[in-house]
Amino acid sequence: MTILQIKNVTKNFDDSVVVDNISIDINQGEFFTLLGPSGCGKTTLLRMVAGLISPDSGRIFLDGKDITDLPPEKRPLHTIFQTYALFPHLSVFDNIAFPLKMAKWDKSRIVTQVEELLEDVQLVKFKNRFPHELSGGQKQRVAIARSLVDRPKLLLLDEPLSALDARLREHMHIELVKLQEETGVTFVYVTHDQQEALALSSRIAVLNGGKIEQLDVPTKVYSKPKTYFVADFLGKCNLIKAEVISTTNDAVTLKIAGYINLEVKCEYAANYKIGQKGWYSIRPEKIRLNREEVENTDLYRAQAKVLGYYYYGNDTLYEIELGDNLVLKVMLGNTKSVEPKFFNEETMVHMSFDPHAGSFIAEEL
Amino acid sequence: MQANKSSKLLILGGIFTFLFLYVPLILVILYSFNDSRIGISWVGFTLKWYKVLFADSQLMSAAVNSLIIAFVASFFSVILGTFAGVALHKYKVPLLSSLIMIPVAAPELLVGVALLLFFLLINFTLGYVSIVLAHIAFCTSFVTLAVKSRMVGIDNSIFDAARDLGANSFKSFYLVLIPSILPGIIAGGLMAFTLSIDDFVITFFTAGVGSTTLPLSIYSMIKMGVTPEVNAISTIIILFTLVITSLASKISPQLFK
Ligand SMILES: Nc1ncnc2c1ncn2[C@@H]1O[C@H](COP(=O)(O)OP(=O)(O)OP(=O)(O)O)[C@@H](O)[C@H]1O
Ligand SMILES: [Mg+2]
């Protein structure tokens, strides 16, 4: 069931399009993420849903009701702002009670409800403190409690964890997912952190320049990027110039880097004409390196020279050179229990990958 | 060692500054209790200058005038200055922001003359009303500045959050905006009150004949020399200011952090 419908929404600031004719349907109970680089219009889109700015054109529906012209206080949804936006003159308790007071709840009901939320976010001990007496993580939890206390239909989160350190952020990921499952409130989450988006979301919309580049489940967005931008923005990716030389119903044969012919599975194979230019994208962790030659003939195999490597702890990134200045990134997991042995610079290695592990991205879809 | 040396220097500097600021005030307070009309030598403790002071009905009514003027002027300048400070922060009009500084930065003499000319031009009878109007005019600038600088330290998204959490624009104004800038408003109001109560120059130009305030009366008293009564009234003013500031910080201790 659709809870939030964004329909052809456009917003301009000073003659430049910031949100460009965006349409999204978000389902009840979803953890939906808007992912994109700085300045791509994520906050602007969120503020239009919250009613803090109004779109130039297009409509927004919540639970089937057109809310485009409602003021923010009349919309049954809340926002968690990047800076937490706690009221500095109110205690933790009064901050969390604020939306209930606005909705004119009974005093006694307010107390029980706020106490319950305080327990949910483990802040009972801090209820009489003021915001300036809290750490960043505690402030964040107050903001979350304050936004969930009256069970809104929708929670908008604008990069809520960006000010926290890496460990705390990971901890909050788990808490957020738990809270979302417990409350059943639909989350619309904004981030420019691709890892966070992949880990938390049921679906992701990748935004760029005010437009949606791709909207899909995390596994699809990561492994089958639809555009050059998506492939490049989400994690590390090898993007090699390619051209279609023949097509079948569900596969295309590509000429890659001008000299390698590969057959690649492709959903939209029928749409492509011979001569269609684009890129072959393959993630670094899909490529293997071996000291000896690999037997499997289903794989694409070649000799390569190691240019260098970067040790990341859990894995190691290699840069290898095939013929003709074709440089690829390769990610190998350090899964052995003993100290990892690296392929040193200048070593010749046998490289192999399954062509179907990559995908074809057409120029100008 | 280095740190020790510089912290000693800091303490010495602090002591010197305090002496520089407070020795004249302490002298005034001491001499208001000195049992001698003339001279600087200590004769003995007395309260008689205070008795003389409270018996001086002219001076007392001037003091009451000053208090009333200061209350009225700071009341209105707090209202005007709060709106102006919030508006200037929200809509960053470049020229207006510097124009509001003029009454603060310009010589008081100039402001006094300008106000006098203005009142004469519109044919306004000089008296207590013109004094109050003049005080509101310059006090508003100070309140505006205090409120504006408080606004700078506040995360603007709390006003969005207030709307988002169910407050209409009116409730967001008095439940979130006003309380969060209250320290600025109080500071501005106190500044306005103390500035108004001891203003001499601007009051001098806008008072006309027949109306008098405490600073004007003191001025006419010291034309005949600094008397112990002047010391006594100064002591009262000093204590009065002290009480106001400590009261204000007691009312809202956490606001003054
Ligand atoms: N009130 C405004 N007036 C003018 N331009 C604006 C306004 N708000 C946003 N913009 C512009 O719109 C563009 C998109 O801004 P937005 O805040 O939506 O980006 P974002 O995707 O949230 O970026 P970030 O990840 O940095 O928060 C930016 O170029 C920004 O400068
Ligand atoms: Mg943003």
mmCIF file of N, CA, C and O in Angstrom, chain B residues 14-102:
data_model
loop_
_atom_site.group_PDB
_atom_site.id
_atom_site.type_symbol
_atom_site.label_atom_id
_atom_site.label_comp_id
_atom_site.label_asym_id
_atom_site.label_seq_id
_atom_site.Cartn_x
_atom_site.Cartn_y
_atom_site.Cartn_z
ATOM 1 N N GLY B 14 44.648 40.824 35.378
ATOM 2 C CA GLY B 14 43.264 40.813 35.837
ATOM 3 C C GLY B 14 43.081 41.723 37.038
ATOM 4 O O GLY B 14 42.141 42.529 37.092
ATOM 5 N N ILE B 15 44.028 41.598 37.998
ATOM 6 C CA ILE B 15 43.943 42.428 39.206
ATOM 7 C C ILE B 15 44.020 43.903 38.841
ATOM 8 O O ILE B 15 43.225 44.719 39.312
ATOM 9 N N PHE B 16 44.940 44.237 37.956
ATOM 10 C CA PHE B 16 45.099 45.624 37.550
ATOM 11 C C PHE B 16 43.812 46.169 36.929
ATOM 12 O O PHE B 16 43.353 47.255 37.271
ATOM 13 N N THR B 17 43.217 45.357 36.020
ATOM 14 C CA THR B 17 41.984 45.800 35.362
ATOM 15 C C THR B 17 40.892 46.056 36.389
ATOM 16 O O THR B 17 40.187 47.073 36.329
ATOM 17 N N PHE B 18 40.767 45.122 37.344
ATOM 18 C CA PHE B 18 39.740 45.293 38.367
ATOM 19 C C PHE B 18 39.977 46.551 39.202
ATOM 20 O O PHE B 18 39.041 47.303 39.466
ATOM 21 N N LEU B 19 41.228 46.767 39.588
ATOM 22 C CA LEU B 19 41.545 47.971 40.357
ATOM 23 C C LEU B 19 41.174 49.214 39.562
ATOM 24 O O LEU B 19 40.537 50.134 40.065
ATOM 25 N N PHE B 20 41.574 49.203 38.291
ATOM 26 C CA PHE B 20 41.327 50.336 37.411
ATOM 27 C C PHE B 20 39.833 50.643 37.324
ATOM 28 O O PHE B 20 39.407 51.789 37.362
ATOM 29 N N LEU B 21 39.039 49.569 37.255
ATOM 30 C CA LEU B 21 37.595 49.739 37.115
ATOM 31 C C LEU B 21 36.936 50.146 38.430
ATOM 32 O O LEU B 21 36.038 50.976 38.460
ATOM 33 N N TYR B 22 37.389 49.533 39.522
ATOM 34 C CA TYR B 22 36.593 49.633 40.737
ATOM 35 C C TYR B 22 37.107 50.601 41.791
ATOM 36 O O TYR B 22 36.338 51.038 42.641
ATOM 37 N N VAL B 23 38.405 50.966 41.749
ATOM 38 C CA VAL B 23 38.904 51.882 42.778
ATOM 39 C C VAL B 23 38.114 53.197 42.822
ATOM 40 O O VAL B 23 37.682 53.625 43.894
ATOM 41 N N PRO B 24 37.839 53.825 41.651
ATOM 42 C CA PRO B 24 37.054 55.071 41.724
ATOM 43 C C PRO B 24 35.676 54.845 42.345
ATOM 44 O O PRO B 24 35.211 55.651 43.156
ATOM 45 N N LEU B 25 35.040 53.708 41.978
ATOM 46 C CA LEU B 25 33.708 53.423 42.516
ATOM 47 C C LEU B 25 33.768 53.197 44.022
ATOM 48 O O LEU B 25 32.932 53.706 44.776
ATOM 49 N N ILE B 26 34.793 52.461 44.455
ATOM 50 C CA ILE B 26 34.923 52.169 45.883
ATOM 51 C C ILE B 26 35.165 53.466 46.665
ATOM 52 O O ILE B 26 34.596 53.678 47.744
ATOM 53 N N LEU B 27 35.972 54.359 46.088
ATOM 54 C CA LEU B 27 36.214 55.650 46.739
ATOM 55 C C LEU B 27 34.915 56.423 46.921
ATOM 56 O O LEU B 27 34.643 56.970 47.992
ATOM 57 N N VAL B 28 34.107 56.442 45.846
ATOM 58 C CA VAL B 28 32.828 57.153 45.916
ATOM 59 C C VAL B 28 31.984 56.586 47.051
ATOM 60 O O VAL B 28 31.414 57.320 47.859
ATOM 61 N N ILE B 29 31.931 55.226 47.122
ATOM 62 C CA ILE B 29 31.125 54.589 48.163
ATOM 63 C C ILE B 29 31.662 54.949 49.555
ATOM 64 O O ILE B 29 30.906 55.333 50.453
ATOM 65 N N LEU B 30 32.993 54.853 49.716
ATOM 66 C CA LEU B 30 33.600 55.168 51.017
ATOM 67 C C LEU B 30 33.282 56.592 51.451
ATOM 68 O O LEU B 30 32.834 56.843 52.566
ATOM 69 N N TYR B 31 33.493 57.543 50.551
ATOM 70 C CA TYR B 31 33.309 58.952 50.930
ATOM 71 C C TYR B 31 31.860 59.306 51.174
ATOM 72 O O TYR B 31 31.559 60.312 51.808
ATOM 73 N N SER B 32 30.914 58.454 50.677
ATOM 74 C CA SER B 32 29.511 58.752 50.966
ATOM 75 C C SER B 32 29.199 58.494 52.440
ATOM 76 O O SER B 32 28.185 58.940 52.938
ATOM 77 N N PHE B 33 30.112 57.768 53.111
ATOM 78 C CA PHE B 33 29.927 57.516 54.544
ATOM 79 C C PHE B 33 30.873 58.348 55.401
ATOM 80 O O PHE B 33 30.980 58.138 56.595
ATOM 81 N N ASN B 34 31.604 59.261 54.777
ATOM 82 C CA ASN B 34 32.606 60.039 55.507
ATOM 83 C C ASN B 34 31.957 61.249 56.181
ATOM 84 O O ASN B 34 31.242 62.021 55.548
ATOM 85 N N ASP B 35 32.231 61.400 57.456
ATOM 86 C CA ASP B 35 31.586 62.455 58.244
ATOM 87 C C ASP B 35 32.306 63.795 58.058
ATOM 88 O O ASP B 35 32.742 64.410 59.017
ATOM 89 N N SER B 36 32.430 64.226 56.810
ATOM 90 C CA SER B 36 33.094 65.506 56.547
ATOM 91 C C SER B 36 32.562 66.059 55.245
ATOM 92 O O SER B 36 32.397 65.334 54.264
ATOM 93 N N ARG B 37 32.229 67.358 55.244
ATOM 94 C CA ARG B 37 31.631 67.920 54.040
ATOM 95 C C ARG B 37 32.690 68.149 52.968
ATOM 96 O O ARG B 37 32.446 67.976 51.780
ATOM 97 N N ILE B 38 33.879 68.595 53.423
ATOM 98 C CA ILE B 38 34.936 68.867 52.458
ATOM 99 C C ILE B 38 36.145 67.988 52.762
ATOM 100 O O ILE B 38 36.218 67.366 53.812
ATOM 101 N N GLY B 39 37.071 67.964 51.819
ATOM 102 C CA GLY B 39 38.336 67.288 52.082
ATOM 103 C C GLY B 39 38.279 65.812 51.838
ATOM 104 O O GLY B 39 37.199 65.208 51.773
ATOM 105 N N ILE B 40 39.457 65.235 51.704
ATOM 106 C CA ILE B 40 39.542 63.826 51.358
ATOM 107 C C ILE B 40 39.989 62.971 52.542
ATOM 108 O O ILE B 40 40.089 61.774 52.448
ATOM 109 N N SER B 41 40.263 63.596 53.661
ATOM 110 C CA SER B 41 40.710 62.793 54.799
ATOM 111 C C SER B 41 39.503 62.176 55.501
ATOM 112 O O SER B 41 38.418 62.746 55.547
ATOM 113 N N TRP B 42 39.701 60.947 55.983
ATOM 114 C CA TRP B 42 38.621 60.195 56.628
ATOM 115 C C TRP B 42 38.406 60.722 58.035
ATOM 116 O O TRP B 42 39.328 60.775 58.832
ATOM 117 N N VAL B 43 37.180 61.135 58.335
ATOM 118 C CA VAL B 43 36.897 61.700 59.652
ATOM 119 C C VAL B 43 36.169 60.686 60.538
ATOM 120 O O VAL B 43 36.541 60.455 61.677
ATOM 121 N N GLY B 44 35.158 60.042 59.957
ATOM 122 C CA GLY B 44 34.412 59.067 60.750
ATOM 123 C C GLY B 44 33.193 58.607 59.979
ATOM 124 O O GLY B 44 32.810 59.215 58.973
ATOM 125 N N PHE B 45 32.581 57.519 60.431
ATOM 126 C CA PHE B 45 31.442 56.936 59.727
ATOM 127 C C PHE B 45 30.156 57.695 60.048
ATOM 128 O O PHE B 45 29.892 58.052 61.182
ATOM 129 N N THR B 46 29.345 57.936 58.989
ATOM 130 C CA THR B 46 28.063 58.594 59.213
ATOM 131 C C THR B 46 27.076 58.193 58.136
ATOM 132 O O THR B 46 27.457 57.791 57.031
ATOM 133 N N LEU B 47 25.793 58.276 58.451
ATOM 134 C CA LEU B 47 24.754 58.043 57.454
ATOM 135 C C LEU B 47 24.037 59.340 57.125
ATOM 136 O O LEU B 47 23.024 59.338 56.454
ATOM 137 N N LYS B 48 24.628 60.465 57.600
ATOM 138 C CA LYS B 48 23.833 61.688 57.524
ATOM 139 C C LYS B 48 23.644 62.178 56.091
ATOM 140 O O LYS B 48 22.641 62.802 55.783
ATOM 141 N N TRP B 49 24.571 61.849 55.176
ATOM 142 C CA TRP B 49 24.411 62.304 53.776
ATOM 143 C C TRP B 49 23.228 61.621 53.124
ATOM 144 O O TRP B 49 22.571 62.191 52.267
ATOM 145 N N TYR B 50 22.947 60.396 53.595
ATOM 146 C CA TYR B 50 21.780 59.701 53.048
ATOM 147 C C TYR B 50 20.498 60.348 53.561
ATOM 148 O O TYR B 50 19.506 60.450 52.846
ATOM 149 N N LYS B 51 20.547 60.803 54.848
ATOM 150 C CA LYS B 51 19.369 61.485 55.400
ATOM 151 C C LYS B 51 19.117 62.770 54.638
ATOM 152 O O LYS B 51 17.992 63.077 54.234
ATOM 153 N N VAL B 52 20.192 63.510 54.394
ATOM 154 C CA VAL B 52 20.095 64.756 53.632
ATOM 155 C C VAL B 52 19.502 64.472 52.255
ATOM 156 O O VAL B 52 18.604 65.158 51.771
ATOM 157 N N LEU B 53 19.995 63.407 51.680
ATOM 158 C CA LEU B 53 19.576 63.023 50.330
ATOM 159 C C LEU B 53 18.080 62.737 50.272
ATOM 160 O O LEU B 53 17.356 63.259 49.431
ATOM 161 N N PHE B 54 17.611 61.899 51.236
ATOM 162 C CA PHE B 54 16.203 61.520 51.187
ATOM 163 C C PHE B 54 15.289 62.673 51.577
ATOM 164 O O PHE B 54 14.106 62.657 51.273
ATOM 165 N N ALA B 55 15.862 63.673 52.229
ATOM 166 C CA ALA B 55 15.063 64.845 52.583
ATOM 167 C C ALA B 55 14.957 65.820 51.414
ATOM 168 O O ALA B 55 14.095 66.685 51.388
ATOM 169 N N ASP B 56 15.831 65.644 50.439
ATOM 170 C CA ASP B 56 15.856 66.562 49.287
ATOM 171 C C ASP B 56 14.747 66.181 48.314
ATOM 172 O O ASP B 56 14.915 65.318 47.458
ATOM 173 N N SER B 57 13.580 66.838 48.458
ATOM 174 C CA SER B 57 12.415 66.410 47.679
ATOM 175 C C SER B 57 12.619 66.622 46.181
ATOM 176 O O SER B 57 12.136 65.847 45.365
ATOM 177 N N GLN B 58 13.369 67.644 45.825
ATOM 178 C CA GLN B 58 13.592 67.911 44.402
ATOM 179 C C GLN B 58 14.367 66.762 43.763
ATOM 180 O O GLN B 58 14.015 66.266 42.690
ATOM 181 N N LEU B 59 15.436 66.323 44.455
ATOM 182 C CA LEU B 59 16.266 65.244 43.944
ATOM 183 C C LEU B 59 15.478 63.935 43.895
ATOM 184 O O LEU B 59 15.592 63.151 42.960
ATOM 185 N N MET B 60 14.656 63.735 44.944
ATOM 186 C CA MET B 60 13.862 62.510 44.987
ATOM 187 C C MET B 60 12.876 62.441 43.828
ATOM 188 O O MET B 60 12.713 61.401 43.195
ATOM 189 N N SER B 61 12.218 63.567 43.536
ATOM 190 C CA SER B 61 11.256 63.506 42.427
ATOM 191 C C SER B 61 11.988 63.340 41.100
ATOM 192 O O SER B 61 11.491 62.670 40.189
ATOM 193 N N ALA B 62 13.207 63.874 40.996
ATOM 194 C CA ALA B 62 13.996 63.652 39.780
ATOM 195 C C ALA B 62 14.326 62.168 39.639
ATOM 196 O O ALA B 62 14.280 61.603 38.541
ATOM 197 N N ALA B 63 14.644 61.510 40.768
ATOM 198 C CA ALA B 63 14.968 60.081 40.737
ATOM 199 C C ALA B 63 13.764 59.263 40.302
ATOM 200 O O ALA B 63 13.875 58.333 39.485
ATOM 201 N N VAL B 64 12.585 59.630 40.852
ATOM 202 C CA VAL B 64 11.366 58.923 40.446
ATOM 203 C C VAL B 64 11.120 59.100 38.957
ATOM 204 O O VAL B 64 10.807 58.144 38.228
ATOM 205 N N ASN B 65 11.301 60.345 38.465
ATOM 206 C CA ASN B 65 11.155 60.592 37.021
ATOM 207 C C ASN B 65 12.060 59.669 36.217
ATOM 208 O O ASN B 65 11.636 59.045 35.243
ATOM 209 N N SER B 66 13.317 59.601 36.634
ATOM 210 C CA SER B 66 14.283 58.782 35.905
ATOM 211 C C SER B 66 13.866 57.322 35.860
ATOM 212 O O SER B 66 13.974 56.653 34.837
ATOM 213 N N LEU B 67 13.379 56.832 37.029
ATOM 214 C CA LEU B 67 12.943 55.438 37.083
ATOM 215 C C LEU B 67 11.788 55.172 36.128
ATOM 216 O O LEU B 67 11.785 54.192 35.383
ATOM 217 N N ILE B 68 10.799 56.091 36.168
ATOM 218 C CA ILE B 68 9.633 55.900 35.289
ATOM 219 C C ILE B 68 10.059 55.928 33.832
ATOM 220 O O ILE B 68 9.689 55.062 33.031
ATOM 221 N N ILE B 69 10.897 56.922 33.488
ATOM 222 C CA ILE B 69 11.365 57.031 32.103
ATOM 223 C C ILE B 69 12.101 55.752 31.691
ATOM 224 O O ILE B 69 11.856 55.199 30.610
ATOM 225 N N ALA B 70 12.974 55.260 32.585
ATOM 226 C CA ALA B 70 13.755 54.072 32.248
ATOM 227 C C ALA B 70 12.851 52.856 32.060
ATOM 228 O O ALA B 70 13.054 52.054 31.145
ATOM 229 N N PHE B 71 11.817 52.721 32.926
ATOM 230 C CA PHE B 71 10.907 51.586 32.785
ATOM 231 C C PHE B 71 10.164 51.641 31.464
ATOM 232 O O PHE B 71 10.125 50.668 30.706
ATOM 233 N N VAL B 72 9.569 52.805 31.185
ATOM 234 C CA VAL B 72 8.774 52.934 29.964
ATOM 235 C C VAL B 72 9.663 52.754 28.734
ATOM 236 O O VAL B 72 9.328 52.004 27.811
ATOM 237 N N ALA B 73 10.822 53.410 28.747
ATOM 238 C CA ALA B 73 11.698 53.349 27.573
ATOM 239 C C ALA B 73 12.209 51.930 27.348
ATOM 240 O O ALA B 73 12.225 51.444 26.214
ATOM 241 N N SER B 74 12.601 51.235 28.436
ATOM 242 C CA SER B 74 13.128 49.887 28.198
ATOM 243 C C SER B 74 12.009 48.930 27.815
ATOM 244 O O SER B 74 12.209 48.039 26.998
ATOM 245 N N PHE B 75 10.803 49.145 28.354
ATOM 246 C CA PHE B 75 9.673 48.299 27.969
ATOM 247 C C PHE B 75 9.430 48.358 26.463
ATOM 248 O O PHE B 75 9.372 47.341 25.777
ATOM 249 N N PHE B 76 9.296 49.577 25.946
ATOM 250 C CA PHE B 76 8.996 49.691 24.520
ATOM 251 C C PHE B 76 10.192 49.320 23.640
ATOM 252 O O PHE B 76 10.026 48.745 22.564
ATOM 253 N N SER B 77 11.399 49.657 24.116
ATOM 254 C CA SER B 77 12.540 49.327 23.268
ATOM 255 C C SER B 77 12.779 47.819 23.232
ATOM 256 O O SER B 77 13.274 47.291 22.243
ATOM 257 N N VAL B 78 12.382 47.100 24.292
ATOM 258 C CA VAL B 78 12.494 45.643 24.261
ATOM 259 C C VAL B 78 11.557 45.066 23.198
ATOM 260 O O VAL B 78 11.935 44.202 22.405
ATOM 261 N N ILE B 79 10.333 45.593 23.137
ATOM 262 C CA ILE B 79 9.388 45.085 22.142
ATOM 263 C C ILE B 79 9.882 45.393 20.728
ATOM 264 O O ILE B 79 10.007 44.512 19.875
ATOM 265 N N LEU B 80 10.201 46.670 20.494
ATOM 266 C CA LEU B 80 10.647 47.061 19.149
ATOM 267 C C LEU B 80 11.951 46.357 18.781
ATOM 268 O O LEU B 80 12.103 45.844 17.672
ATOM 269 N N GLY B 81 12.885 46.344 19.730
ATOM 270 C CA GLY B 81 14.204 45.779 19.448
ATOM 271 C C GLY B 81 14.160 44.276 19.191
ATOM 272 O O GLY B 81 14.924 43.760 18.381
ATOM 273 N N THR B 82 13.251 43.562 19.883
ATOM 274 C CA THR B 82 13.132 42.127 19.652
ATOM 275 C C THR B 82 12.665 41.852 18.233
ATOM 276 O O THR B 82 13.255 41.055 17.507
ATOM 277 N N PHE B 83 11.601 42.564 17.823
ATOM 278 C CA PHE B 83 11.122 42.374 16.452
ATOM 279 C C PHE B 83 12.211 42.740 15.444
ATOM 280 O O PHE B 83 12.451 42.011 14.481
ATOM 281 N N ALA B 84 12.865 43.881 15.681
ATOM 282 C CA ALA B 84 13.884 44.333 14.731
ATOM 283 C C ALA B 84 15.040 43.337 14.657
ATOM 284 O O ALA B 84 15.510 43.001 13.571
ATOM 285 N N GLY B 85 15.472 42.837 15.826
ATOM 286 C CA GLY B 85 16.595 41.900 15.854
ATOM 287 C C GLY B 85 16.274 40.611 15.119
ATOM 288 O O GLY B 85 17.078 40.111 14.333
ATOM 289 N N VAL B 86 15.061 40.069 15.371
ATOM 290 C CA VAL B 86 14.657 38.830 14.701
ATOM 291 C C VAL B 86 14.546 39.056 13.198
ATOM 292 O O VAL B 86 15.050 38.276 12.389
ATOM 293 N N ALA B 87 13.911 40.171 12.813
ATOM 294 C CA ALA B 87 13.708 40.450 11.389
ATOM 295 C C ALA B 87 15.039 40.644 10.674
ATOM 296 O O ALA B 87 15.248 40.124 9.584
ATOM 297 N N LEU B 88 15.949 41.390 11.317
ATOM 298 C CA LEU B 88 17.239 41.648 10.672
ATOM 299 C C LEU B 88 18.038 40.366 10.497
ATOM 300 O O LEU B 88 18.782 40.211 9.542
ATOM 301 N N HIS B 89 17.876 39.428 11.452
ATOM 302 C CA HIS B 89 18.588 38.160 11.322
ATOM 303 C C HIS B 89 18.000 37.321 10.197
ATOM 304 O O HIS B 89 18.698 36.679 9.439
ATOM 305 N N LYS B 90 16.662 37.365 10.100
ATOM 306 C CA LYS B 90 15.977 36.509 9.140
ATOM 307 C C LYS B 90 16.145 37.020 7.707
ATOM 308 O O LYS B 90 16.496 36.269 6.811
ATOM 309 N N TYR B 91 15.889 38.317 7.522
ATOM 310 C CA TYR B 91 16.023 38.891 6.185
ATOM 311 C C TYR B 91 17.263 39.754 6.177
ATOM 312 O O TYR B 91 17.231 40.895 6.618
ATOM 313 N N LYS B 92 18.351 39.190 5.712
ATOM 314 C CA LYS B 92 19.627 39.889 5.835
ATOM 315 C C LYS B 92 19.696 41.083 4.885
ATOM 316 O O LYS B 92 20.226 40.982 3.791
ATOM 317 N N VAL B 93 19.099 42.213 5.319
ATOM 318 C CA VAL B 93 19.155 43.436 4.519
ATOM 319 C C VAL B 93 20.460 44.148 4.869
ATOM 320 O O VAL B 93 20.621 44.606 6.000
ATOM 321 N N PRO B 94 21.402 44.240 3.946
ATOM 322 C CA PRO B 94 22.740 44.709 4.313
ATOM 323 C C PRO B 94 22.760 46.133 4.873
ATOM 324 O O PRO B 94 23.371 46.386 5.906
ATOM 325 N N LEU B 95 22.075 47.083 4.217
ATOM 326 C CA LEU B 95 22.162 48.476 4.646
ATOM 327 C C LEU B 95 21.501 48.683 6.006
ATOM 328 O O LEU B 95 22.031 49.372 6.877
ATOM 329 N N LEU B 96 20.330 48.018 6.199
ATOM 330 C CA LEU B 96 19.592 48.195 7.449
ATOM 331 C C LEU B 96 20.416 47.770 8.656
ATOM 332 O O LEU B 96 20.389 48.411 9.704
ATOM 333 N N SER B 97 21.176 46.681 8.496
ATOM 334 C CA SER B 97 21.962 46.164 9.615
ATOM 335 C C SER B 97 22.977 47.188 10.096
ATOM 336 O O SER B 97 23.243 47.282 11.288
ATOM 337 N N SER B 98 23.546 47.959 9.157
ATOM 338 C CA SER B 98 24.509 48.967 9.609
ATOM 339 C C SER B 98 23.805 50.230 10.085
ATOM 340 O O SER B 98 24.298 50.918 10.974
ATOM 341 N N LEU B 99 22.622 50.508 9.517
ATOM 342 C CA LEU B 99 21.890 51.708 9.949
ATOM 343 C C LEU B 99 21.454 51.593 11.405
ATOM 344 O O LEU B 99 21.461 52.580 12.137
ATOM 345 N N ILE B 100 21.109 50.366 11.828
ATOM 346 C CA ILE B 100 20.643 50.188 13.201
ATOM 347 C C ILE B 100 21.773 50.462 14.192
ATOM 348 O O ILE B 100 21.557 50.752 15.357
ATOM 349 N N MET B 101 23.011 50.404 13.702
ATOM 350 C CA MET B 101 24.182 50.653 14.535
ATOM 351 C C MET B 101 24.391 52.137 14.820
ATOM 352 O O MET B 101 25.095 52.495 15.757
ATOM 353 N N ILE B 102 23.823 53.006 13.979
ATOM 354 C CA ILE B 102 24.154 54.428 14.078
ATOM 355 C C ILE B 102 23.935 55.014 15.469
ATOM 356 O O ILE B 102 24.837 55.633 16.019
#
